[in-house]
Short mmCIF file of C-alpha atoms in Angstrom, two decimals:
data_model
loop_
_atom_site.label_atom_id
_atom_site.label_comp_id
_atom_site.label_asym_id
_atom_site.label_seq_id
_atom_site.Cartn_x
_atom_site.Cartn_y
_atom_site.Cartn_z
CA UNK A 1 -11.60 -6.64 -24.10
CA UNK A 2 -11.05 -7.42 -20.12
CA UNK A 3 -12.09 -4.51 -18.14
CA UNK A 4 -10.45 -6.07 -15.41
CA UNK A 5 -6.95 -7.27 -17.65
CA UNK A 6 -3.60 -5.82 -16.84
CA UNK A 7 -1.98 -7.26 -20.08
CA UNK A 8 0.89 -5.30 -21.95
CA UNK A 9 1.24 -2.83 -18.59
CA UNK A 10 3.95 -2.94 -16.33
CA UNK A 11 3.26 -2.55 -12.34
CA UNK A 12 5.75 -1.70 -9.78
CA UNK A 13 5.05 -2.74 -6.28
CA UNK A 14 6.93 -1.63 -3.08
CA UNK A 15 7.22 -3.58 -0.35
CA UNK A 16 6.85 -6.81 -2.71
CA UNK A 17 9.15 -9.03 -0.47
CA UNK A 18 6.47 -11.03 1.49
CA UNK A 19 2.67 -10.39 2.92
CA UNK A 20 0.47 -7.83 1.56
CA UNK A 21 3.16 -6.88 -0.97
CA UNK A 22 3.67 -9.94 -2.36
CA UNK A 23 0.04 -11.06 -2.91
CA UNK A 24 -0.44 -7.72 -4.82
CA UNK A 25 2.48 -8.60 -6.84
CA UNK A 26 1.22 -12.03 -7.64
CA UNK A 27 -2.45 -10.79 -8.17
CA UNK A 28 -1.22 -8.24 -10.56
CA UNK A 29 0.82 -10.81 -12.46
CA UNK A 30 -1.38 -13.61 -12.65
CA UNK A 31 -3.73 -10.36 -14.38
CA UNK A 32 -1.27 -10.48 -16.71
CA UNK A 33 1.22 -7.26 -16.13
CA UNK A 34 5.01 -7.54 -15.92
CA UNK A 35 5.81 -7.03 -12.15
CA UNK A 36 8.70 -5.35 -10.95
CA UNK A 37 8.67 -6.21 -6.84
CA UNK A 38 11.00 -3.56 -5.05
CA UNK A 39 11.98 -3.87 -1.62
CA UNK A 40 14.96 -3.79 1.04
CA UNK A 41 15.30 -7.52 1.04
CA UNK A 42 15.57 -9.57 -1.64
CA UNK A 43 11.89 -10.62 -3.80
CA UNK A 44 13.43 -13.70 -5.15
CA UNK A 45 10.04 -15.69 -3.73
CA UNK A 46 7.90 -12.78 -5.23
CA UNK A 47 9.54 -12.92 -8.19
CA UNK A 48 9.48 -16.71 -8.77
CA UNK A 49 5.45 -16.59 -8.18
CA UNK A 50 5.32 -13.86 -10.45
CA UNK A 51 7.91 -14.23 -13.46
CA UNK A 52 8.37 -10.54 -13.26
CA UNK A 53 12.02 -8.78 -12.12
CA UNK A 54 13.43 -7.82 -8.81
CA UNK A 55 14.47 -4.33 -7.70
CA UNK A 56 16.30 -2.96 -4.49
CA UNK A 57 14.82 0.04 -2.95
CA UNK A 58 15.35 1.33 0.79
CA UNK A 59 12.69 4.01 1.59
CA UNK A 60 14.65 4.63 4.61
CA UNK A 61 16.15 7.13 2.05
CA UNK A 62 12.74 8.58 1.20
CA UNK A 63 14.07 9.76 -2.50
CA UNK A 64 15.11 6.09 -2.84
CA UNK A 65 12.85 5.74 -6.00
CA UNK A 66 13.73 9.38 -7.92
CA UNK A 67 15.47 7.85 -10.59
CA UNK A 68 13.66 4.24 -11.31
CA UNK A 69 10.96 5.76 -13.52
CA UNK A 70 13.72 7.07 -15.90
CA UNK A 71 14.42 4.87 -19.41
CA UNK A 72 11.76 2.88 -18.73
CA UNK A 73 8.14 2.38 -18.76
CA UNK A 74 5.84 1.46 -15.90
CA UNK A 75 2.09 2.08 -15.68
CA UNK A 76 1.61 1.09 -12.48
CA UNK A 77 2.99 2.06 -9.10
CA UNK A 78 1.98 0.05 -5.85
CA UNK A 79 3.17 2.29 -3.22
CA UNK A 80 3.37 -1.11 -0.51
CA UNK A 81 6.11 -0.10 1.44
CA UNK A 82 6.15 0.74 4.93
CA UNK A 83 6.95 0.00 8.39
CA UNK A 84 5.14 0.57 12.35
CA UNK A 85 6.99 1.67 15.89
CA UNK A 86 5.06 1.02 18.67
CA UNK A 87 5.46 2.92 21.96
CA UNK A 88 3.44 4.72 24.49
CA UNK A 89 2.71 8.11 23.42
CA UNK A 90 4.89 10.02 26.10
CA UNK A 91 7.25 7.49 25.49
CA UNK A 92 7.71 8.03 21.83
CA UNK A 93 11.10 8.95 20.37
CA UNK A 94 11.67 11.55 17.29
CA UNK A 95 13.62 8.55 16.04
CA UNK A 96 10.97 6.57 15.70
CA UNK A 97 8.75 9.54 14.54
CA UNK A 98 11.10 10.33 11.72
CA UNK A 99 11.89 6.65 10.50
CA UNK A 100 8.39 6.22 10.55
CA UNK A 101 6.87 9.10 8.93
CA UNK A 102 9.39 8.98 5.98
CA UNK A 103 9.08 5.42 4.84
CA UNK A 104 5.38 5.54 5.21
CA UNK A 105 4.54 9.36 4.23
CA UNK A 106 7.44 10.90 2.77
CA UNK A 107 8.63 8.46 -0.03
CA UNK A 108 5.17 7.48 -0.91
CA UNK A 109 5.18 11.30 -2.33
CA UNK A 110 8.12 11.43 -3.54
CA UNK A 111 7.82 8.16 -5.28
CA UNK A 112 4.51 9.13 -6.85
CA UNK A 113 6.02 12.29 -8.22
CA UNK A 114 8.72 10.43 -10.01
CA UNK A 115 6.57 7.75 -11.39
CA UNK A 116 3.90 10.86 -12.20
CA UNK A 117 6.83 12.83 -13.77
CA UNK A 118 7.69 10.06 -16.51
CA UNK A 119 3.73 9.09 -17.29
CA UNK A 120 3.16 12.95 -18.04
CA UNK A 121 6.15 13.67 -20.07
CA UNK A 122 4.94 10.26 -22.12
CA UNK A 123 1.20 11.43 -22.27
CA UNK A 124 0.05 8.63 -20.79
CA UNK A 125 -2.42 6.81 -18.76
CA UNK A 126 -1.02 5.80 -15.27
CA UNK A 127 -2.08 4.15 -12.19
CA UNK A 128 -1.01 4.92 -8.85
CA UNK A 129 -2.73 2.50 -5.47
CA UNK A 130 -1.45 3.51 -2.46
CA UNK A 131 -2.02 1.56 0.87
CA UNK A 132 -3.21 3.14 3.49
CA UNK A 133 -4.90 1.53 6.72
CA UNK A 134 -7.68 1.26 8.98
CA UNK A 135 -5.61 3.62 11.05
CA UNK A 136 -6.42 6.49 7.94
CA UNK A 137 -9.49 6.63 10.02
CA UNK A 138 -9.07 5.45 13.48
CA UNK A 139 -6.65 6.24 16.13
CA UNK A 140 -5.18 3.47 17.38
CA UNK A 141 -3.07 2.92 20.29
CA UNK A 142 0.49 3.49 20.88
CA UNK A 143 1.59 3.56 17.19
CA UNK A 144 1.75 7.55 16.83
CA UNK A 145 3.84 7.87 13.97
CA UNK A 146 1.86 4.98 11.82
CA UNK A 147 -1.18 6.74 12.84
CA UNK A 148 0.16 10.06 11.53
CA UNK A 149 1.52 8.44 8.89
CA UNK A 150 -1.78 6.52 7.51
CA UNK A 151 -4.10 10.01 7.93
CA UNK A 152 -1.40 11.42 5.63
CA UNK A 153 -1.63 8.64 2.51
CA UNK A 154 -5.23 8.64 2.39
CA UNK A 155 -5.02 13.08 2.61
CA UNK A 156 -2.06 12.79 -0.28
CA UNK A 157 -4.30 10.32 -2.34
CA UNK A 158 -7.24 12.53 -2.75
CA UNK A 159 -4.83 15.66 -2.73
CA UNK A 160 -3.03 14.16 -6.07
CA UNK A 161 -6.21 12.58 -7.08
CA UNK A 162 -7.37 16.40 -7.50
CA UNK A 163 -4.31 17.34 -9.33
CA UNK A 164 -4.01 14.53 -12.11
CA UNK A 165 -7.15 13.28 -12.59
CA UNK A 166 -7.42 15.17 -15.71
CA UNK A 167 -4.18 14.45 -16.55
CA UNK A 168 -4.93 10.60 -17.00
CA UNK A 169 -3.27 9.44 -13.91
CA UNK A 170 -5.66 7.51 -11.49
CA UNK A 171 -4.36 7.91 -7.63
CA UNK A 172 -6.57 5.77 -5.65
CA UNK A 173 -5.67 3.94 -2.01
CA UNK A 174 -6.56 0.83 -0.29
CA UNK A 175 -7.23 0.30 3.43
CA UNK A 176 -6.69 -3.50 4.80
CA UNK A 177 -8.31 -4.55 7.12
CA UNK A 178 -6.95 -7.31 9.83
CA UNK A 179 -4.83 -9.61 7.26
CA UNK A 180 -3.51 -13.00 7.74
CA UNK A 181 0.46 -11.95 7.54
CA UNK A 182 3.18 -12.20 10.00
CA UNK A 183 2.69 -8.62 11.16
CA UNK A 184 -0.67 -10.14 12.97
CA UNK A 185 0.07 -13.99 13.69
CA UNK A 186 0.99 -12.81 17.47
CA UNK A 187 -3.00 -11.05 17.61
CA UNK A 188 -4.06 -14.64 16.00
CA UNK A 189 -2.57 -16.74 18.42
CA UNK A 190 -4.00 -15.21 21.18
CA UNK A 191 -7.26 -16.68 21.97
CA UNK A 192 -8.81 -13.47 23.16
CA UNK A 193 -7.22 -10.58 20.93
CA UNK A 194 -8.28 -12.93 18.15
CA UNK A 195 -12.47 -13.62 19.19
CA UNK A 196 -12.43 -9.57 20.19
CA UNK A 197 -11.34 -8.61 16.32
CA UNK A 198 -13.37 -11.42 14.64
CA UNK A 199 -16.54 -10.60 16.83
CA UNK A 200 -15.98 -7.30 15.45
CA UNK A 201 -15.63 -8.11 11.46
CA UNK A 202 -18.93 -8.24 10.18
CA UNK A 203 -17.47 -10.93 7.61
CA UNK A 204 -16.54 -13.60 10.42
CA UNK A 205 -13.24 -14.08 9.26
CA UNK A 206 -9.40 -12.80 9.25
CA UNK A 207 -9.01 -10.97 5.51
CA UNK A 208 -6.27 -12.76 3.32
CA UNK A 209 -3.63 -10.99 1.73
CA UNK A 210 -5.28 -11.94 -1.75
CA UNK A 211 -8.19 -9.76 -1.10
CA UNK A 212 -6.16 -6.66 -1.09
CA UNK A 213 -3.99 -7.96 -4.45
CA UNK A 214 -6.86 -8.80 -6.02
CA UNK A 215 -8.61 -5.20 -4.64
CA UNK A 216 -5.33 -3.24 -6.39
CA UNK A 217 -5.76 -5.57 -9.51
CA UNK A 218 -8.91 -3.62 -9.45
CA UNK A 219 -7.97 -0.09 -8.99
CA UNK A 220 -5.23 -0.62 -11.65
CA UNK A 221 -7.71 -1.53 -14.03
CA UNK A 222 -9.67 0.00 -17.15
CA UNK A 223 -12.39 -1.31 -15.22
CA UNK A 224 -11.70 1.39 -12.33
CA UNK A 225 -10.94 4.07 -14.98
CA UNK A 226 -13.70 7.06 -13.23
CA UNK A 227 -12.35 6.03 -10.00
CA UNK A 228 -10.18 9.50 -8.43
CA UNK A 229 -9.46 10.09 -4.77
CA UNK A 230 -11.05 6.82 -3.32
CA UNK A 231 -9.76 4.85 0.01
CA UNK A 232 -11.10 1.82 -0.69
CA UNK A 233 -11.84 -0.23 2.75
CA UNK A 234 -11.24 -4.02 2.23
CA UNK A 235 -11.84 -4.50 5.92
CA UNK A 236 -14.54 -7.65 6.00
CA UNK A 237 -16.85 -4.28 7.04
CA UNK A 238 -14.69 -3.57 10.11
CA UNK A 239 -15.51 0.10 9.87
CA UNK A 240 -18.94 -0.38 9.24
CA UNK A 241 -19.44 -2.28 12.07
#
């Protein structure tokens, strides 16, 4: 057997419209699960690459997901989703908080505890990655509510790590580093934000959005089966640096 083969399961991934999202959903397909990409926008690109369905889900309405796990079974749950406001810190609207903070924090609990909910009442094994971010650990400027937001997946992870580890559930997060996706091609086009970061990545280049599908391919694996509670950095060794 594959340690590292996600044939027969069924993986759910937020977010799946384009970038990060996507290349998860792709890296978990071509692994050899049945993809189900979710987002606010259509996933008619992710789900041509991937064969899989398509699924509408607006975390804007952080209980979006509290029915999808019903009638059906999925063993995996990408929580992908999530969104950034960017202000100066005395600038910095509740609006913006709130939006913020329940895309990114609030429905990736809530969304876990559904998908949880259905795995336990099944008895069975389940895999939850959840992405986090550099800013899980740093503090970033002028993104507050991302910031907040970040701290709080990787705390949840290892919080319902603790809980349903036992229980056969695996809750594990990943933290990109700089990616090549549209949410940085302004920082790559500009000759000197772009030689500060890569003078700073001990790997010399810009991470692709492969390495982190092919990172969550891992965690959802039988070959990450002992792995609880870990925020895994896939970062080029950014915060080793």
């Amino acid at each position: 057997m594959n340690p590292f083969s996600l044939s027969g399961q069924t993986a759910l991934v937020t977010g799946a419209n384009t970038g990060i999202g996507q290349a998860i959903a792709a890296a978990m397909a071509r692994a050899g699960a049945h993809v189900i990409a979710a987002g606010r926008s259509s996933c008619a690109e992710t789900v041509a690459l991937t064969g899989g369905e398509e699924l509408t889900l607006d975390f804007a309405d952080p209980m979006a997901a509290r029915d999808v796990f019903s009638g059906r079974t999925i063993d995996i749950l990408v929580n992908n989703a999530g969104i950034i406001r960017r202000a100066d810190s005395v600038e910095f609207t509740e609006e913006d908080w709130d939006a913020v903070m329940d895309v990114n924090l609030k429905a990736v609990f809530f969304t876990a505890q559904a998908f949880a909910k259905a795995a336990l009442a099944r008895g069975a094994d389940a895999k939850i990655v959840n992405i986090a971010s550099l800013l899980s650990f740093q503090g970033g400027i002028r993104v507050p509510s991302y910031t907040a937001s970040k701290h709080g997946v990787a705390g949840i992870t290892k919080l319902l790590a603790n809980e349903w580890a036992a229980k056969g559930i695996n809750v594990n997060a990943i933290a990109p580093g700089y990616i090549e996706t549209n949410n940085t091609e302004a920082l790559r086009a500009d000759p000197d934000r772009n030689k500060s970061i890569l003078d700073r990545i001990p790997a010399g280049r810009w991470g692709r959005a492969d390495d982190i599908g092919e990172a969550a391919v891992f965690l959802s694996s039988p070959a990450a089966a002992y792995i609880h509670g870990a925020v895994l950095n896939v970062d080029g060794g950014w915060l080793a640096r």
